[in-house]
Every structure is written in structure tokens, then in C-alpha cells.
Tab-separated table of C-alpha atoms and ligand atoms in Angstrom:
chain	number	residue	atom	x	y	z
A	1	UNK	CA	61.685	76.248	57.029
A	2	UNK	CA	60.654	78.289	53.470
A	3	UNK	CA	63.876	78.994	51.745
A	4	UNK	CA	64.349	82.644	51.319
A	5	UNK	CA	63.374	84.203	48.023
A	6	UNK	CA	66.164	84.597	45.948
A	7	UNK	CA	67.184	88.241	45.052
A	8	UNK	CA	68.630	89.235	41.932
A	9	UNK	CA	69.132	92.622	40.641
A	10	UNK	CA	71.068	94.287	37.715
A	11	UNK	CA	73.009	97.746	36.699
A	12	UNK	CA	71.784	98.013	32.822
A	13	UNK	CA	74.023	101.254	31.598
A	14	UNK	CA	74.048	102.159	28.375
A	15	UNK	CA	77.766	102.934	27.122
A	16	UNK	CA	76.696	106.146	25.497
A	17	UNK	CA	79.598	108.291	27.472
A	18	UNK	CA	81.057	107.938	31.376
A	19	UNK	CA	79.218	107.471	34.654
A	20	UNK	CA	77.373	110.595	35.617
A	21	UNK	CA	75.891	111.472	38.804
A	22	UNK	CA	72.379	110.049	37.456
A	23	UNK	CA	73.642	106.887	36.095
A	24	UNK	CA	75.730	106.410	39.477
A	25	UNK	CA	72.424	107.085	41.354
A	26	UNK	CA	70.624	103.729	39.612
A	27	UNK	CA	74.356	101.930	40.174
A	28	UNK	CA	74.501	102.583	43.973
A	29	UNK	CA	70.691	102.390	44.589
A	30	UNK	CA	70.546	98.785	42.922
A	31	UNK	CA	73.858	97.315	44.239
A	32	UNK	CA	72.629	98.709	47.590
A	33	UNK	CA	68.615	97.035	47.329
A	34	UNK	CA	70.941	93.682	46.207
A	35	UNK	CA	73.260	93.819	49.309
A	36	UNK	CA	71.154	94.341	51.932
A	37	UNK	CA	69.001	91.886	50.580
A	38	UNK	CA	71.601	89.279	50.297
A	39	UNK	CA	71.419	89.015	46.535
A	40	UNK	CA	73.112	89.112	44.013
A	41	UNK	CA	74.079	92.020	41.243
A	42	UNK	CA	74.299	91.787	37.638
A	43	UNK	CA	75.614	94.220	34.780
A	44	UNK	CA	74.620	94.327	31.550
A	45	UNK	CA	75.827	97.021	28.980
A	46	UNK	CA	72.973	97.941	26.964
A	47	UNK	CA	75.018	98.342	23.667
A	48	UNK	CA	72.507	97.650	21.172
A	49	UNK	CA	71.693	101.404	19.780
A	50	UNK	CA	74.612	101.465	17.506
A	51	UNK	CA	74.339	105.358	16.503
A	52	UNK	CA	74.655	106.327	20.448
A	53	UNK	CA	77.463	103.767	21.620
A	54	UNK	CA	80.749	105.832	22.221
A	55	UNK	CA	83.842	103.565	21.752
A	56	UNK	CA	85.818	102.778	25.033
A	57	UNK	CA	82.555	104.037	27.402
A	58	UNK	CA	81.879	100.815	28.395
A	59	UNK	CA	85.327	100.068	30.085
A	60	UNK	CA	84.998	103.264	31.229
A	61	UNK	CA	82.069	102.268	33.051
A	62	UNK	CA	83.265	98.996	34.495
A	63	UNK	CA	86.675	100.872	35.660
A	64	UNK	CA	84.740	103.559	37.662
A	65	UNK	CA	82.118	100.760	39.315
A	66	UNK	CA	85.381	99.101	40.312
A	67	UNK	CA	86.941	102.309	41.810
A	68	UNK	CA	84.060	102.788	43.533
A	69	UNK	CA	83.551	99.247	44.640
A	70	UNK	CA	80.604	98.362	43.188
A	71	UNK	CA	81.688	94.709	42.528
A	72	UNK	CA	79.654	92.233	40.247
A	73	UNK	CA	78.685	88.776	40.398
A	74	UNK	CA	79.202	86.987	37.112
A	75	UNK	CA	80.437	87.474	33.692
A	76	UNK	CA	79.351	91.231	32.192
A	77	UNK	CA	76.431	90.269	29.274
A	78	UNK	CA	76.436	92.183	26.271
A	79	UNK	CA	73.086	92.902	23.962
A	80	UNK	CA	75.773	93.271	21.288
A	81	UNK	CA	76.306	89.697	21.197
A	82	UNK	CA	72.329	88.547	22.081
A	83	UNK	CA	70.921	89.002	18.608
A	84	UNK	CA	69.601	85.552	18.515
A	85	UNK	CA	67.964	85.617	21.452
A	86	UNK	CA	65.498	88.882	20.610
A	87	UNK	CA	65.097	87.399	17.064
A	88	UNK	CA	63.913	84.347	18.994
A	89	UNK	CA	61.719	86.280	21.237
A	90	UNK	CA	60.344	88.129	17.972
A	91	UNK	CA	59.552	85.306	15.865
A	92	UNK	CA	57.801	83.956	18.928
A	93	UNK	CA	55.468	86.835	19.012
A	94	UNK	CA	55.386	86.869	15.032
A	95	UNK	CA	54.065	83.021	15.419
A	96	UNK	CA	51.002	84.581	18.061
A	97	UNK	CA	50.166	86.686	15.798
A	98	UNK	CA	51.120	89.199	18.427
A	99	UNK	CA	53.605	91.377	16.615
A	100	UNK	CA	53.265	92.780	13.197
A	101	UNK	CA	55.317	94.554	10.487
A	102	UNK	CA	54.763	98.261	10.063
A	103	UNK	CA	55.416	100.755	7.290
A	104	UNK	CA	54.286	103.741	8.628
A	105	UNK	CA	56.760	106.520	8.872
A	106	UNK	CA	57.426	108.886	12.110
A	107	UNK	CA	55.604	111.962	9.792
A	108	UNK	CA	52.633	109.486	9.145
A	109	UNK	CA	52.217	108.738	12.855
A	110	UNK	CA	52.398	112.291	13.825
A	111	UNK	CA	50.069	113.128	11.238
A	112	UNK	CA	47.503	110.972	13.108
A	113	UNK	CA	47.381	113.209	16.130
A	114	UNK	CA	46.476	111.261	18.799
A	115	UNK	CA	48.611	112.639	21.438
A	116	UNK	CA	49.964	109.927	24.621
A	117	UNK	CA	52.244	110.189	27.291
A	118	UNK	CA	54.988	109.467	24.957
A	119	UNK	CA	54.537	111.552	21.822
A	120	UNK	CA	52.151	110.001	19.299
A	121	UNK	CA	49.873	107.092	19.787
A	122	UNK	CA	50.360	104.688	16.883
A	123	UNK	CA	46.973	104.541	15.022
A	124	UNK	CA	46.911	100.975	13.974
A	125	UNK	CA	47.446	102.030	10.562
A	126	UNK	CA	48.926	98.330	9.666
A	127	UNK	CA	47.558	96.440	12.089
A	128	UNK	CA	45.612	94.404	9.647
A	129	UNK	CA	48.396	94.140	6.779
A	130	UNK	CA	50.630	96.389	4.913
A	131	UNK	CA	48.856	99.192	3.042
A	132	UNK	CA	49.145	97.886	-0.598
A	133	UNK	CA	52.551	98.542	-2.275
A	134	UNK	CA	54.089	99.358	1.180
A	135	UNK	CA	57.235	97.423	2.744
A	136	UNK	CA	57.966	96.747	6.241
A	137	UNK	CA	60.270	99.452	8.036
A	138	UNK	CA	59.573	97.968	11.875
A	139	UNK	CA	57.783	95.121	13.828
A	140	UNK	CA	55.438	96.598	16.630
A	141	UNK	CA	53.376	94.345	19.134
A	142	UNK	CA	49.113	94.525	19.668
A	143	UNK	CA	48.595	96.374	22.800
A	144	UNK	CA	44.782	95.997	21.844
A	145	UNK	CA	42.779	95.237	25.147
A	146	UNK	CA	45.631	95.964	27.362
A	147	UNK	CA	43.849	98.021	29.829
A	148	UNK	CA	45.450	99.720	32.391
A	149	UNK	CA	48.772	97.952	33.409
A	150	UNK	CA	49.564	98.808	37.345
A	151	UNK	CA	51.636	97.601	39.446
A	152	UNK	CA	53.200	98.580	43.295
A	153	UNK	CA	56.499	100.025	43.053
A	154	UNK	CA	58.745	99.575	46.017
A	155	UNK	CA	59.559	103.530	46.125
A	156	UNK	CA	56.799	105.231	44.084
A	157	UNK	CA	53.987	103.431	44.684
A	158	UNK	CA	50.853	102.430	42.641
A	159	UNK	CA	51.820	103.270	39.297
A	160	UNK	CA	50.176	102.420	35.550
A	161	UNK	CA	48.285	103.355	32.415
A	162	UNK	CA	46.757	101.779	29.899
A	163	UNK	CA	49.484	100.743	27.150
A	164	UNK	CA	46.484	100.652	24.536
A	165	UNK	CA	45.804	104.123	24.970
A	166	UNK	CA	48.591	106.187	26.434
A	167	UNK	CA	51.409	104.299	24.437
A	168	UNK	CA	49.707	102.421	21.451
A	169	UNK	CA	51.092	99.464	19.718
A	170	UNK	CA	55.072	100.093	20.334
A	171	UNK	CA	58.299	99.291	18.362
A	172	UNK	CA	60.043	95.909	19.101
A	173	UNK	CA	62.352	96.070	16.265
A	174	UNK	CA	63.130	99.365	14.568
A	175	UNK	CA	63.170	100.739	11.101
A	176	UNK	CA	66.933	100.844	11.048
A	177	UNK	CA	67.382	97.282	12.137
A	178	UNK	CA	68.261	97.247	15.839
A	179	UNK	CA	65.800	95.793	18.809
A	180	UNK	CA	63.764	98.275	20.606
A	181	UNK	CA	65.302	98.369	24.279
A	182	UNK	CA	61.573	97.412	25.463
A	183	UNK	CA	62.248	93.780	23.665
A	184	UNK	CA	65.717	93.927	24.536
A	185	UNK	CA	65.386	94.487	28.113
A	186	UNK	CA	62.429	91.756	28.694
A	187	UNK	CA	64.807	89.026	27.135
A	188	UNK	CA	67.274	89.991	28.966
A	189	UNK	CA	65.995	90.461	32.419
A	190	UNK	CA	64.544	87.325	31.734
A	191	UNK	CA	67.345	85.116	30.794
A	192	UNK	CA	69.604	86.896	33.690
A	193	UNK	CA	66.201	85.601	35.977
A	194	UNK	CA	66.334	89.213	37.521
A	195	UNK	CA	64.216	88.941	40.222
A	196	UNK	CA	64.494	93.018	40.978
A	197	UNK	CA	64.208	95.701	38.551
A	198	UNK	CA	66.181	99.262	40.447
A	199	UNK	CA	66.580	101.643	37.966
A	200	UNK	CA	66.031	105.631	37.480
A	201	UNK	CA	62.162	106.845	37.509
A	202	UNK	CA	62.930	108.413	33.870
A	203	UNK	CA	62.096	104.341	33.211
A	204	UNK	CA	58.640	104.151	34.600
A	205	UNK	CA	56.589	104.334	32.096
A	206	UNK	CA	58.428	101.843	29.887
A	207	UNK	CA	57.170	99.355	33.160
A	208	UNK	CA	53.489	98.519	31.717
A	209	UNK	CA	54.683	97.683	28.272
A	210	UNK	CA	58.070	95.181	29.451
A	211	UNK	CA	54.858	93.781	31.873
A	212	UNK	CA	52.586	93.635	28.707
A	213	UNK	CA	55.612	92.630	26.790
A	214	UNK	CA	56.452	89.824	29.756
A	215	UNK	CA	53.080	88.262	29.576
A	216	UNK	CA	52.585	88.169	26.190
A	217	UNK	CA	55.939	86.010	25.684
A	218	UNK	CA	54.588	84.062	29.043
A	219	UNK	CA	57.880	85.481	31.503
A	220	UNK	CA	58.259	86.324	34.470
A	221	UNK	CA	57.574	89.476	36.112
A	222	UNK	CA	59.959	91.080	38.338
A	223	UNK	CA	59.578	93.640	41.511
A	224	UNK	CA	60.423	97.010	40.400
A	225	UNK	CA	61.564	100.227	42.403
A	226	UNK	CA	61.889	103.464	40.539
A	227	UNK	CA	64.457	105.943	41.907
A	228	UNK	CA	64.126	109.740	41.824
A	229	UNK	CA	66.166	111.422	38.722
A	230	UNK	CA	68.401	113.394	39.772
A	231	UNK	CA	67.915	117.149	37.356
A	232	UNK	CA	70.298	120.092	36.724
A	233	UNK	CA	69.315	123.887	38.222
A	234	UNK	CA	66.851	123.932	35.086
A	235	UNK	CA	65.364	120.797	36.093
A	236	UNK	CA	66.802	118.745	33.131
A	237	UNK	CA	67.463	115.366	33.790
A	238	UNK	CA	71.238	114.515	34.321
A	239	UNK	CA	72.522	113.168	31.039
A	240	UNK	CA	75.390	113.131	28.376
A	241	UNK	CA	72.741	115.481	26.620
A	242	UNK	CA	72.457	117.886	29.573
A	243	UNK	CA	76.309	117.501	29.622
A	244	UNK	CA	76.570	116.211	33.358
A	245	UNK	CA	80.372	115.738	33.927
A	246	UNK	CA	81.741	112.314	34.361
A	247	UNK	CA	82.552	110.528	37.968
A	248	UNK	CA	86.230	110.163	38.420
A	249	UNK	CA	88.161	107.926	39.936
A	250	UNK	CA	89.637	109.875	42.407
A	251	UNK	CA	86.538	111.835	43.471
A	252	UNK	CA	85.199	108.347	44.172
A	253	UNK	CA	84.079	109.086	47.941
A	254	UNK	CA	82.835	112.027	47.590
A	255	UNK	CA	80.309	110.924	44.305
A	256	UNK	CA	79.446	108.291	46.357
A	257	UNK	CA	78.338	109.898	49.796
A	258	UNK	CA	76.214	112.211	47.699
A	259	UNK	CA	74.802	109.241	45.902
A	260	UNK	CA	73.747	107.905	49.274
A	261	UNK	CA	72.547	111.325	50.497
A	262	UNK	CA	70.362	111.617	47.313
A	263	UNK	CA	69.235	108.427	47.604
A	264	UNK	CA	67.939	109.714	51.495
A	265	UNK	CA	70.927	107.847	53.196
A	266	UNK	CA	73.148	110.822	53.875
A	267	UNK	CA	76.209	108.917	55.629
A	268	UNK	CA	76.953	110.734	59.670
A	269	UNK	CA	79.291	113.082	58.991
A	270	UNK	CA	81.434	111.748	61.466
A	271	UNK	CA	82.204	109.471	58.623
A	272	UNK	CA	83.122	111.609	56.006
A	273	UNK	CA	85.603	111.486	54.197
A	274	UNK	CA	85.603	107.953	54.574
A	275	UNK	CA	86.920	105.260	51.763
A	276	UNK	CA	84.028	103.963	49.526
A	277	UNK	CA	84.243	100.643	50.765
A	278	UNK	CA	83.359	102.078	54.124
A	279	UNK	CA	80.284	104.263	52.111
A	280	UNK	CA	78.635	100.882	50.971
A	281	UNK	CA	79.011	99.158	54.060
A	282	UNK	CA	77.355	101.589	56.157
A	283	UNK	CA	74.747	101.928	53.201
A	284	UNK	CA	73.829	98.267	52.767
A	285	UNK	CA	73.473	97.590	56.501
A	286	UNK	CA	71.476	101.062	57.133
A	287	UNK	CA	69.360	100.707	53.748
A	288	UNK	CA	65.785	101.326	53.762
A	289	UNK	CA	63.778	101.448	50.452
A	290	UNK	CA	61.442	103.371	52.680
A	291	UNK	CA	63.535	106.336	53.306
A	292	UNK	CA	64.220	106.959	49.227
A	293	UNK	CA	62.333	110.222	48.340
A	294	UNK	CA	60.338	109.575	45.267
A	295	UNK	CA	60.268	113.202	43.508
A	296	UNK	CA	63.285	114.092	41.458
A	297	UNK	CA	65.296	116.342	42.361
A	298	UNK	CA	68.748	118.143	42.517
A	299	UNK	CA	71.690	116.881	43.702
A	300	UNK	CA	73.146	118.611	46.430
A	301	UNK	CA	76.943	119.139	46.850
A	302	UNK	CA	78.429	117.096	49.910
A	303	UNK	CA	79.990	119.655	52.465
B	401	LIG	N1	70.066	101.186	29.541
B	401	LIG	C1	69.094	102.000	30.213
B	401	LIG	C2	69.706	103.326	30.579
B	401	LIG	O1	70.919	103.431	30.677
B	401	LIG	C3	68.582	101.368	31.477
B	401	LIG	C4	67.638	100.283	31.222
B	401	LIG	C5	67.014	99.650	32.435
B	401	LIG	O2	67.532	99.790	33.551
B	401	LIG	O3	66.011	98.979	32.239
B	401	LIG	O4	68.976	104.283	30.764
């Protein structure tokens, strides 16, 4: 008999402030995928952009996944403490002649005009060596002959662009020192051999560069499944920015049926109020990737 493939998924917040409904959507859609596939779930606190990270949100974030049982499986990994690593992965790229140092500055880029999908396309500007008299302020990596970078998501489908074109040669180390979260996150998914990327749509098109990124440092690719955003009555996307207010502890059943009923797995209400260990039980053994809606929308209130 084939042994089953092994699943292994991951909860990547970034401790910029408390669980919100939209970061608690990703939480309970990828603990859910990992359950009911028999695998296993990973955290990771993405705690490398140093001017966002709000002290104490991290705990924060690990006390209200265990309120709301979302358990773990292994120690918590911290980008904090994986510089090595990315400088590794960096240096390997640096020795392919992949990934090159940049001096251009945000106005110079803009200046270019070349609009993407993403603001600006980089030009190329210092693709072929520093402008005399320049200095390096980041590393980016050729996207030069990338083509268009698809792949089948579990919820949204057939989804790509061309990196090349839409994105241009992107940041893997930035002008103030830190590793881009594309670099970050390849490494990392990666070395945590995450089989199954479930994380918030806002995401998708960061997919085609990690996959350029992936098979230009030779790694593995995972299975990805984009989940809808969840937006605010003026269709912003749920965020510390739009100011979505915190889950709390004791509101912990009620955050998470409407979790599951965004996520198109309203629990009977013949169950409701029921304890969230109850919530994810019923949700792992009735979960269907099938039944997620794709388009983002907005929460609404449970009953
Ligand atoms: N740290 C990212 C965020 O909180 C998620 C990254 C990922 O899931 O790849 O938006």
C-alpha cells in the first residue's frame, strides 16, 4: 500500500497587534485544511519587520489560539532568530548570479513609470552593476524570462502572471537591512517542509514570485489555497490599519462560529452556543475546501 502523503500546514501571523477577525479567518481555515487532513500545524511569528512588531502581540497571539483551541504541533519558530538562514539563502542566489545589489531609490523607480499589479515595475536600472559612484541600498532577484507563473489553487483556482512583467525584479533584502518576507517566507516554509500553504487571498499574488523564488534556490513547492479576505462595510480589508477590534478570550465561540460561517461552514444552529472545542470538531470532520467561497467579503454577525 502507498503511504499517504504527508500534510503539513502553518499559521504565519505577523505580531503587528492582536488576532482580528481576518487573521483568525487564515488561523481556523489552515488548522481546519491540517485536521481533516490528518496533518500536522505549524506557527511561525513572522517578526522580522522590526518598525511594525508591537511588543507583547505575539503572546497575545499564542494566548488567544490557545483559548480558542487552535493547538500546535512543535516548538513556535521565530524569523527573529533565522537570520542565518536567509543570509544563507541570499548568498546562494548572490553565487548564481541570480540576485543583485540595487541603489535605486523608491522616487527613482516611480519615476520609471511602468505601472504593475503592485505599484511600480522595477526597470532594471542595476541589473548590470551599480550606476558609477552609487552604493547598494537592497539585493533584488532576476525575474528575467519568468513568464507567466500559474498554478491551481485549491479554493481560487487557476491563478498567475508573469513576475517579469507584472512584478519586476523584487526586493529580497531591503534598504533598511531586514529580509523581504518573499525570501523570508520561502526559507522558512521550506525548512518547516510545509507541504500546504492556507493563508488569506490578500497573499496571492506574492504566490508566483515565492514559486519563482522556490525554483530558483531549487525547493520545494507547496499546494496553496487562498482564502477570501474578509473587508469592513467600505470594503477595506480587515486589519490593525482598518482598526478591526481584537478577538477576546471570552468571545471565543462566538469569533469562531463566524469564522466557520465565513469560511462557508456555518455550524447547525442547533449547536450554537457551543464550546470551541466542539466548533473545530464539527469543522474538521464536516470540512470541505470545496464549499469555501472565493470572493471576499464581509463578515456577518452570528445570530
Ligand atoms: N505574515 C503574513 C501575514 O500576517 C502571512 C504570511 C503567509 O502566510 O505567507 O499577513
Amino acid at each position: 500500500m502507498p503511504r499517504p502523503v504527508p500534510y503539513r500546514g502553518r499559521f504565519a501571523p505577523s505580531p503587528t497587534g492582536p488576532l482580528h477577525f481576518g487573521s483568525l479567518v487564515a488561523a481556523v481555515g489552515s488548522w481546519l485544511d491540517a485536521r481533516a487532513h490528518g496533518g500536522e500545524w505549524l506557527l511561525r511569528m513572522e517578526d522580522l519587520d522590526t518598525p511594525r512588531i508591537v511588543p507583547g502581540a505575539a503572546d497575545d497571539i499564542l494566548r488567544t489560539l490557545e483559548a480558542l483551541g487552535l493547538t500546535w504541533d512543535g516548538p513556535v519558530v521565530r524569523q527573529s532568530q533565522r537570520h542565518d538562514a536567509y543570509h544563507a539563502a541570499l548568498h546562494a542566489l548572490k553565487q548564481a548570479h541570480r540576485a543583485y545589489p540595487c541603489a535605486c531609490s523608491r522616487k527613482e523607480i516611480a519615476d520609471s513609470g511602468i505601472a504593475g499589479i503592485e505599484g511600480y515595475v522595477y526597470p532594471g536600472t542595476c541589473r548590470a552593476g551599480l550606476p558609477a559612484g552609487r552604493a547598494a541600498r537592497a539585493w533584488r532577484l532576476d525575474t528575467r524570462g519568468s513568464g507567466v507563473i500559474g498554478f491551481d489553487d485549491a479554493v481560487q483556482g487557476r491563478v498567475g502572471h508573469d513576475v517579469e512583467h507584472a512584478i519586476g525584479d523584487f526586493v529580497l533584502y531591503r534598504a533598511d537591512g531586514l529580509t523581504a518576507y518573499q525570501l523570508a517566507v520561502v526559507v522558512d516554509d521550506a525548512e518547516q517542509g510545509i507541504t500546504d500553504v492556507v493563508r488569506g487571498a490578500d497573499l496571492i499574488d506574492s504566490t508566483p514570485r515565492q514559486l519563482w523564488l522556490q525554483q530558483a534556490l531549487g525547493l520545494p513547492t507547496p499546494r496553496y489555497a487562498h482564502l477570501p479576505v474578509a473587508v469592513n462595510a467600505a470594503g477595506e480589508k480587515l486589519s490593525k490599519q482598518t482598526l478591526a477590534p481584537a478577538v477576546v478570550a471570552r468571545e471565543c465561540s462566538r469569533a469562531l462560529a463566524a469564522a466557520l460561517a465565513f469560511l462557508g461552514h456555518a455550524p447547525p444552529p442547533s449547536m450554537t452556543p457551543a464550546r470551541p472545542a466542539e466548533l473545530l470538531l464539527w469543522g474538521t470532520a464536516h470540512w470541505d475546501r470545496a464549499r469555501v467561497p472565493r470572493a471576499r467579503t464581509q463578515p456577518t454577525p452570528p445570530a
